[in-house]
């Protein structure tokens, strides 16, 4: 062990000198309370603290995960009382095993849905699709107990994830317990939607099926991407390959097949003029939500945006979007930021800009 610096020993032992009487009264005041600490010792202490944080976060991950896997409830969980994000994250991972063979609104079971949706998502730097872990329960357990913590640790070693000079232990703990990347939010949302659909038994989740959505939209006159109801099937051939090779048959979903046959859509001339020549189809997604449950931070205040507030916001946003695309507005002011909460708001309408 490296011996403590001399100055540290002298300052630490000064509390036993004769500056205090036998009665505990100060005979002379301290002139200098500063302590000179060896930089090497300081770095060592910091590393020790960060190492302990890494160990504690790993312990909490396993402790809470096993708590839920062994039947513990979310409401009675004694852990993460002040860290809701971490509690939700670990609980959602444990829910994989509970949802495993439950019916799924899009596929036969939740397990089958994972196999299908995770086949094009790979572990970074490996090319291994996550779907390989979803065929058997034992491999999912192995992923949760071994692979996931290892991936989080490797992510913490990546310098790109520590550009703000955060330590490996801090990044590791965040990725393990409170991840903020799109993949973790996406999977958490998938588990939440699957749980909600199973518990409520709502038939509305059937609209998640592409073919059901198109058929119902066509019946009700809702604008949808057009699809071909005929022919019953199509044949696609390679223009030069011979010997029965390069030929594919697709049976139309309208005739009981598995394929939705549509003409390829392109961008509007105005939108295409803003994009490269080989740009794919650009889409704009409008997400609506009720404002009845949005409350102010102050407890007891009535909900904001009741009545026609939500409709006015949608109209304001739509008008602003049109003005922005036509060159009359500023894209940066499309959303108005809430100064108190920091959330993006509805933006300013033309009537508010003057």
Short mmCIF file of C-alpha atoms in Angstrom, two decimals:
data_model
loop_
_atom_site.label_atom_id
_atom_site.label_comp_id
_atom_site.label_asym_id
_atom_site.label_seq_id
_atom_site.Cartn_x
_atom_site.Cartn_y
_atom_site.Cartn_z
CA UNK A 1 0.00 0.00 0.00
CA UNK A 2 1.25 3.47 -0.86
CA UNK A 3 2.14 5.37 2.37
CA UNK A 4 0.08 8.51 3.08
CA UNK A 5 1.82 11.82 2.31
CA UNK A 6 3.67 13.48 5.20
CA UNK A 7 1.52 16.61 5.14
CA UNK A 8 -1.62 14.48 5.48
CA UNK A 9 -0.17 12.69 8.56
CA UNK A 10 0.85 15.95 10.17
CA UNK A 11 -2.52 17.63 9.65
CA UNK A 12 -4.42 14.55 10.76
CA UNK A 13 -2.41 14.24 13.98
CA UNK A 14 -2.69 17.93 14.85
CA UNK A 15 -6.00 17.31 16.62
CA UNK A 16 -4.08 15.63 19.47
CA UNK A 17 -1.74 18.54 20.26
CA UNK A 18 -1.96 20.96 23.17
CA UNK A 19 -4.31 23.42 21.51
CA UNK A 20 -7.11 21.89 23.57
CA UNK A 21 -7.10 21.98 27.38
CA UNK A 22 -8.10 19.06 29.55
CA UNK A 23 -11.53 20.67 29.94
CA UNK A 24 -12.09 20.66 26.18
CA UNK A 25 -11.85 24.43 25.82
CA UNK A 26 -9.96 25.94 22.93
CA UNK A 27 -6.76 27.63 24.08
CA UNK A 28 -5.82 29.00 20.65
CA UNK A 29 -7.74 29.00 17.40
CA UNK A 30 -6.71 27.05 14.34
CA UNK A 31 -4.86 29.21 11.89
CA UNK A 32 -5.11 26.85 8.94
CA UNK A 33 -7.73 24.14 8.49
CA UNK A 34 -6.69 23.19 4.94
CA UNK A 35 -5.45 19.67 4.31
CA UNK A 36 -3.08 18.88 1.51
CA UNK A 37 -4.11 15.62 -0.14
CA UNK A 38 -1.96 13.65 -2.51
CA UNK A 39 -3.55 13.75 -6.02
CA UNK A 40 -2.81 10.06 -6.43
CA UNK A 41 -4.75 9.33 -3.24
CA UNK A 42 -7.66 11.48 -4.42
CA UNK A 43 -7.84 9.66 -7.74
CA UNK A 44 -7.70 6.36 -5.90
CA UNK A 45 -10.62 7.33 -3.67
CA UNK A 46 -12.67 8.47 -6.66
CA UNK A 47 -12.00 5.20 -8.45
CA UNK A 48 -12.99 3.29 -5.34
CA UNK A 49 -16.29 5.17 -5.11
CA UNK A 50 -17.06 4.62 -8.80
CA UNK A 51 -16.18 0.94 -8.53
CA UNK A 52 -18.55 0.62 -5.58
CA UNK A 53 -21.27 2.34 -7.62
CA UNK A 54 -20.77 -0.15 -10.44
CA UNK A 55 -21.03 -3.05 -8.01
CA UNK A 56 -24.09 -1.62 -6.25
CA UNK A 57 -25.93 -0.95 -9.53
CA UNK A 58 -25.21 -4.50 -10.69
CA UNK A 59 -26.42 -5.90 -7.36
CA UNK A 60 -29.62 -3.85 -7.50
CA UNK A 61 -30.27 -5.01 -11.06
CA UNK A 62 -30.08 -8.67 -10.06
CA UNK A 63 -31.87 -8.15 -6.74
CA UNK A 64 -34.85 -6.37 -8.26
CA UNK A 65 -34.96 -8.63 -11.33
CA UNK A 66 -35.15 -11.75 -9.15
CA UNK A 67 -37.73 -10.04 -6.94
CA UNK A 68 -40.06 -9.65 -9.92
CA UNK A 69 -39.21 -13.01 -11.51
CA UNK A 70 -40.07 -14.79 -8.26
CA UNK A 71 -43.50 -13.21 -8.07
CA UNK A 72 -42.93 -9.81 -6.48
CA UNK A 73 -45.47 -7.14 -7.39
CA UNK A 74 -44.77 -3.73 -8.81
CA UNK A 75 -46.86 -1.94 -6.18
CA UNK A 76 -45.16 -3.63 -3.22
CA UNK A 77 -41.61 -3.47 -4.58
CA UNK A 78 -39.37 -2.15 -1.77
CA UNK A 79 -36.64 -1.07 -4.18
CA UNK A 80 -36.13 2.02 -6.34
CA UNK A 81 -38.74 4.06 -4.49
CA UNK A 82 -37.05 7.26 -5.66
CA UNK A 83 -35.94 5.92 -9.06
CA UNK A 84 -39.11 5.25 -11.02
CA UNK A 85 -37.30 4.87 -14.34
CA UNK A 86 -35.10 2.08 -12.97
CA UNK A 87 -38.07 0.34 -11.38
CA UNK A 88 -40.05 0.41 -14.62
CA UNK A 89 -37.08 -0.76 -16.69
CA UNK A 90 -36.32 -3.84 -14.58
CA UNK A 91 -40.01 -4.67 -14.17
CA UNK A 92 -40.56 -4.55 -17.93
CA UNK A 93 -37.64 -6.95 -18.46
CA UNK A 94 -39.13 -9.39 -15.96
CA UNK A 95 -42.49 -9.10 -17.74
CA UNK A 96 -40.98 -10.87 -20.77
CA UNK A 97 -41.21 -14.19 -18.97
CA UNK A 98 -44.78 -13.58 -17.79
CA UNK A 99 -45.94 -12.56 -21.27
CA UNK A 100 -44.00 -15.37 -22.95
CA UNK A 101 -46.88 -17.64 -24.02
CA UNK A 102 -49.68 -15.11 -23.67
CA UNK A 103 -51.76 -14.33 -26.78
CA UNK A 104 -50.47 -11.38 -28.78
CA UNK A 105 -52.58 -8.97 -30.82
CA UNK A 106 -50.23 -9.07 -33.83
CA UNK A 107 -48.80 -12.60 -33.71
CA UNK A 108 -49.75 -15.86 -32.04
CA UNK A 109 -47.87 -15.26 -28.78
CA UNK A 110 -45.59 -12.62 -27.33
CA UNK A 111 -42.63 -14.96 -27.88
CA UNK A 112 -43.45 -15.27 -31.57
CA UNK A 113 -43.73 -11.50 -31.85
CA UNK A 114 -40.25 -11.08 -30.35
CA UNK A 115 -38.76 -13.57 -32.81
CA UNK A 116 -40.28 -11.70 -35.74
CA UNK A 117 -39.55 -8.13 -34.60
CA UNK A 118 -36.01 -8.64 -33.28
CA UNK A 119 -34.58 -10.48 -36.27
CA UNK A 120 -33.40 -7.22 -37.85
CA UNK A 121 -31.94 -5.77 -34.61
CA UNK A 122 -28.41 -6.89 -33.82
CA UNK A 123 -26.05 -6.55 -30.88
CA UNK A 124 -23.77 -3.63 -31.84
CA UNK A 125 -20.52 -4.72 -33.40
CA UNK A 126 -21.46 -8.40 -33.67
CA UNK A 127 -24.15 -8.80 -36.31
CA UNK A 128 -25.92 -11.26 -33.99
CA UNK A 129 -29.70 -10.65 -34.19
CA UNK A 130 -31.47 -10.46 -30.86
CA UNK A 131 -34.08 -12.90 -32.14
CA UNK A 132 -31.65 -15.80 -31.56
CA UNK A 133 -32.24 -15.40 -27.82
CA UNK A 134 -36.04 -15.51 -28.16
CA UNK A 135 -36.70 -19.10 -29.21
CA UNK A 136 -36.36 -20.66 -25.75
CA UNK A 137 -36.94 -19.42 -22.21
CA UNK A 138 -33.51 -20.60 -21.08
CA UNK A 139 -31.79 -18.35 -23.62
CA UNK A 140 -33.89 -15.38 -22.53
CA UNK A 141 -32.86 -15.99 -18.91
CA UNK A 142 -29.25 -16.19 -20.04
CA UNK A 143 -29.64 -12.91 -21.90
CA UNK A 144 -31.18 -11.12 -18.90
CA UNK A 145 -28.67 -12.47 -16.39
CA UNK A 146 -25.45 -12.44 -18.41
CA UNK A 147 -25.65 -10.86 -21.84
CA UNK A 148 -27.54 -7.68 -20.97
CA UNK A 149 -25.19 -6.54 -18.16
CA UNK A 150 -22.20 -7.37 -20.37
CA UNK A 151 -23.59 -5.32 -23.27
CA UNK A 152 -24.26 -2.41 -20.92
CA UNK A 153 -20.68 -2.58 -19.65
CA UNK A 154 -19.26 -2.69 -23.18
CA UNK A 155 -21.44 0.29 -24.09
CA UNK A 156 -19.97 2.17 -21.14
CA UNK A 157 -16.47 1.50 -22.48
CA UNK A 158 -17.36 3.13 -25.79
CA UNK A 159 -15.85 6.65 -25.82
CA UNK A 160 -18.81 7.92 -27.87
CA UNK A 161 -21.07 7.30 -24.89
CA UNK A 162 -18.77 9.29 -22.60
CA UNK A 163 -18.28 12.45 -24.62
CA UNK A 164 -19.50 14.52 -21.68
CA UNK A 165 -16.65 13.04 -19.59
CA UNK A 166 -18.87 10.82 -17.53
CA UNK A 167 -17.22 7.83 -15.92
CA UNK A 168 -17.63 4.23 -17.04
CA UNK A 169 -19.51 3.41 -13.84
CA UNK A 170 -22.04 6.21 -14.37
CA UNK A 171 -22.71 5.30 -18.01
CA UNK A 172 -22.94 1.61 -17.11
CA UNK A 173 -25.47 2.25 -14.34
CA UNK A 174 -27.58 4.43 -16.61
CA UNK A 175 -27.57 1.92 -19.46
CA UNK A 176 -28.37 -0.96 -17.13
CA UNK A 177 -31.09 0.64 -15.01
CA UNK A 178 -32.21 3.87 -16.66
CA UNK A 179 -31.46 3.63 -20.40
CA UNK A 180 -32.47 6.49 -22.67
CA UNK A 181 -31.70 5.02 -26.10
CA UNK A 182 -34.42 4.47 -28.70
CA UNK A 183 -34.16 0.67 -28.58
CA UNK A 184 -34.89 0.36 -24.86
CA UNK A 185 -37.80 2.80 -25.10
CA UNK A 186 -39.14 0.91 -28.13
CA UNK A 187 -38.97 -2.47 -26.40
CA UNK A 188 -40.45 -1.08 -23.21
CA UNK A 189 -43.33 0.33 -25.24
CA UNK A 190 -43.82 -3.05 -26.97
CA UNK A 191 -44.03 -4.85 -23.65
CA UNK A 192 -46.40 -2.23 -22.27
CA UNK A 193 -48.68 -2.44 -25.31
CA UNK A 194 -48.66 -6.25 -25.19
CA UNK A 195 -49.52 -6.23 -21.49
CA UNK A 196 -52.28 -3.65 -21.98
CA UNK A 197 -53.80 -5.58 -24.88
CA UNK A 198 -53.80 -8.85 -22.94
CA UNK A 199 -55.18 -7.43 -19.69
CA UNK A 200 -57.91 -5.28 -21.25
CA UNK A 201 -58.79 -7.61 -24.11
CA UNK A 202 -59.35 -4.55 -26.31
CA UNK A 203 -60.19 -5.33 -29.94
CA UNK A 204 -58.75 -2.01 -31.08
CA UNK A 205 -55.26 -3.51 -31.12
CA UNK A 206 -56.34 -5.45 -34.21
CA UNK A 207 -55.62 -2.26 -36.16
CA UNK A 208 -51.92 -2.92 -35.60
CA UNK A 209 -52.21 -5.54 -38.34
CA UNK A 210 -51.38 -3.84 -41.64
CA UNK A 211 -53.92 -5.77 -43.69
CA UNK A 212 -56.73 -5.29 -41.18
CA UNK A 213 -56.00 -1.57 -41.06
CA UNK A 214 -56.12 -1.24 -44.86
CA UNK A 215 -59.33 -3.26 -45.22
CA UNK A 216 -61.16 -1.40 -42.45
CA UNK A 217 -59.92 1.96 -43.69
CA UNK A 218 -61.11 1.13 -47.20
CA UNK A 219 -64.54 0.15 -45.88
CA UNK A 220 -64.95 3.35 -43.89
CA UNK A 221 -63.58 5.65 -46.58
CA UNK A 222 -60.50 6.63 -44.59
CA UNK A 223 -57.58 7.75 -46.82
CA UNK A 224 -55.06 4.91 -46.90
CA UNK A 225 -52.18 3.88 -49.11
CA UNK A 226 -53.89 2.26 -52.13
CA UNK A 227 -53.52 -1.49 -52.61
CA UNK A 228 -54.36 -3.79 -55.51
CA UNK A 229 -57.38 -6.04 -55.06
CA UNK A 230 -56.57 -7.78 -58.32
CA UNK A 231 -54.88 -9.80 -59.73
CA UNK A 232 -55.07 -12.80 -57.41
CA UNK A 233 -51.30 -13.30 -57.65
CA UNK A 234 -48.27 -11.85 -59.40
CA UNK A 235 -45.04 -13.30 -60.72
CA UNK A 236 -41.72 -11.45 -60.41
CA UNK A 237 -38.84 -12.64 -62.60
CA UNK A 238 -35.21 -11.78 -63.02
CA UNK A 239 -34.83 -10.31 -66.51
CA UNK A 240 -31.87 -12.50 -67.45
CA UNK A 241 -31.61 -15.49 -65.09
CA UNK A 242 -32.61 -18.84 -66.61
CA UNK A 243 -33.19 -22.43 -65.60
CA UNK A 244 -36.19 -21.70 -63.40
CA UNK A 245 -34.11 -19.41 -61.19
CA UNK A 246 -34.94 -15.85 -60.22
CA UNK A 247 -38.70 -16.34 -60.29
CA UNK A 248 -41.00 -15.53 -57.36
CA UNK A 249 -44.75 -15.94 -56.85
CA UNK A 250 -46.79 -13.70 -54.55
CA UNK A 251 -50.44 -14.39 -53.74
CA UNK A 252 -52.52 -11.29 -53.09
CA UNK A 253 -53.76 -10.77 -49.52
CA UNK A 254 -57.15 -9.84 -50.98
CA UNK A 255 -57.39 -13.43 -52.19
CA UNK A 256 -56.25 -15.05 -48.95
CA UNK A 257 -52.52 -14.69 -49.56
CA UNK A 258 -49.82 -13.21 -47.35
CA UNK A 259 -48.73 -10.28 -49.51
CA UNK A 260 -50.16 -6.77 -49.77
CA UNK A 261 -49.52 -5.68 -53.35
CA UNK A 262 -49.23 -1.93 -53.84
CA UNK A 263 -47.86 0.43 -56.43
CA UNK A 264 -44.77 2.18 -55.17
CA UNK A 265 -45.53 5.69 -53.99
CA UNK A 266 -43.25 8.67 -54.56
CA UNK A 267 -42.82 12.09 -53.04
CA UNK A 268 -44.79 15.11 -54.17
CA UNK A 269 -42.91 17.31 -56.62
CA UNK A 270 -42.49 20.08 -54.03
CA UNK A 271 -41.17 17.71 -51.34
CA UNK A 272 -38.93 15.93 -53.85
CA UNK A 273 -37.41 19.28 -54.78
CA UNK A 274 -36.12 19.58 -51.22
CA UNK A 275 -34.53 16.12 -51.21
CA UNK A 276 -31.82 14.20 -53.09
CA UNK A 277 -32.86 12.54 -56.33
CA UNK A 278 -32.73 9.03 -54.85
CA UNK A 279 -34.57 9.91 -51.62
CA UNK A 280 -37.18 7.35 -50.48
CA UNK A 281 -40.80 8.16 -49.74
CA UNK A 282 -41.06 10.79 -47.00
CA UNK A 283 -43.91 10.50 -44.54
CA UNK A 284 -45.25 12.79 -41.86
CA UNK A 285 -46.76 11.23 -38.76
CA UNK A 286 -49.35 13.16 -36.77
CA UNK A 287 -49.82 11.94 -33.21
CA UNK A 288 -52.86 13.21 -31.35
CA UNK A 289 -53.59 12.92 -27.64
CA UNK A 290 -56.14 14.22 -25.20
CA UNK A 291 -55.05 17.20 -23.11
CA UNK A 292 -57.62 16.45 -20.40
CA UNK A 293 -55.09 14.67 -18.20
CA UNK A 294 -52.26 17.17 -18.55
CA UNK A 295 -51.91 18.89 -15.21
CA UNK A 296 -49.73 21.65 -13.92
CA UNK A 297 -46.87 20.85 -11.57
CA UNK A 298 -48.84 22.44 -8.73
CA UNK A 299 -50.97 19.86 -7.00
CA UNK A 300 -54.70 20.36 -7.18
CA UNK A 301 -54.74 22.61 -10.23
CA UNK A 302 -57.37 21.84 -12.84
CA UNK A 303 -56.35 20.14 -16.10
CA UNK A 304 -55.12 22.42 -18.82
CA UNK A 305 -56.33 22.47 -22.37
CA UNK A 306 -59.86 21.27 -21.73
CA UNK A 307 -62.68 21.74 -24.17
CA UNK A 308 -61.47 22.84 -27.58
CA UNK A 309 -57.89 23.51 -26.51
CA UNK A 310 -56.56 20.34 -28.10
CA UNK A 311 -58.30 21.06 -31.39
CA UNK A 312 -56.90 24.59 -31.49
CA UNK A 313 -53.40 23.27 -30.91
CA UNK A 314 -53.67 20.79 -33.76
CA UNK A 315 -54.92 23.53 -36.09
CA UNK A 316 -52.17 25.88 -34.99
CA UNK A 317 -49.53 23.22 -35.59
CA UNK A 318 -50.97 22.33 -38.99
CA UNK A 319 -51.06 25.95 -40.15
CA UNK A 320 -47.53 26.49 -38.92
CA UNK A 321 -46.34 23.40 -40.79
CA UNK A 322 -47.88 24.61 -44.04
CA UNK A 323 -46.27 28.03 -43.60
CA UNK A 324 -42.91 26.41 -42.85
CA UNK A 325 -42.98 24.15 -45.92
CA UNK A 326 -44.05 27.04 -48.13
CA UNK A 327 -41.12 29.15 -46.96
CA UNK A 328 -43.22 31.64 -44.98
CA UNK A 329 -42.39 30.27 -41.56
CA UNK A 330 -39.41 29.22 -39.48
CA UNK A 331 -38.89 25.53 -38.78
CA UNK A 332 -37.16 26.38 -35.51
CA UNK A 333 -40.33 27.95 -34.12
CA UNK A 334 -42.54 25.06 -35.17
CA UNK A 335 -42.75 24.01 -31.52
CA UNK A 336 -43.01 26.36 -28.59
CA UNK A 337 -40.94 25.18 -25.64
CA UNK A 338 -42.44 25.10 -22.17
CA UNK A 339 -40.06 27.20 -20.09
CA UNK A 340 -41.01 25.54 -16.82
CA UNK A 341 -41.09 21.89 -17.81
CA UNK A 342 -38.82 22.05 -20.86
CA UNK A 343 -41.28 20.11 -23.01
CA UNK A 344 -42.06 21.05 -26.59
CA UNK A 345 -45.46 22.65 -26.92
CA UNK A 346 -47.89 23.18 -29.75
CA UNK A 347 -46.06 26.04 -31.42
CA UNK A 348 -47.30 29.45 -32.45
CA UNK A 349 -50.07 29.81 -34.94
CA UNK A 350 -50.06 32.45 -37.67
CA UNK A 351 -52.42 34.60 -35.66
CA UNK A 352 -49.91 34.69 -32.79
CA UNK A 353 -46.90 35.74 -34.85
CA UNK A 354 -48.22 39.13 -35.84
#
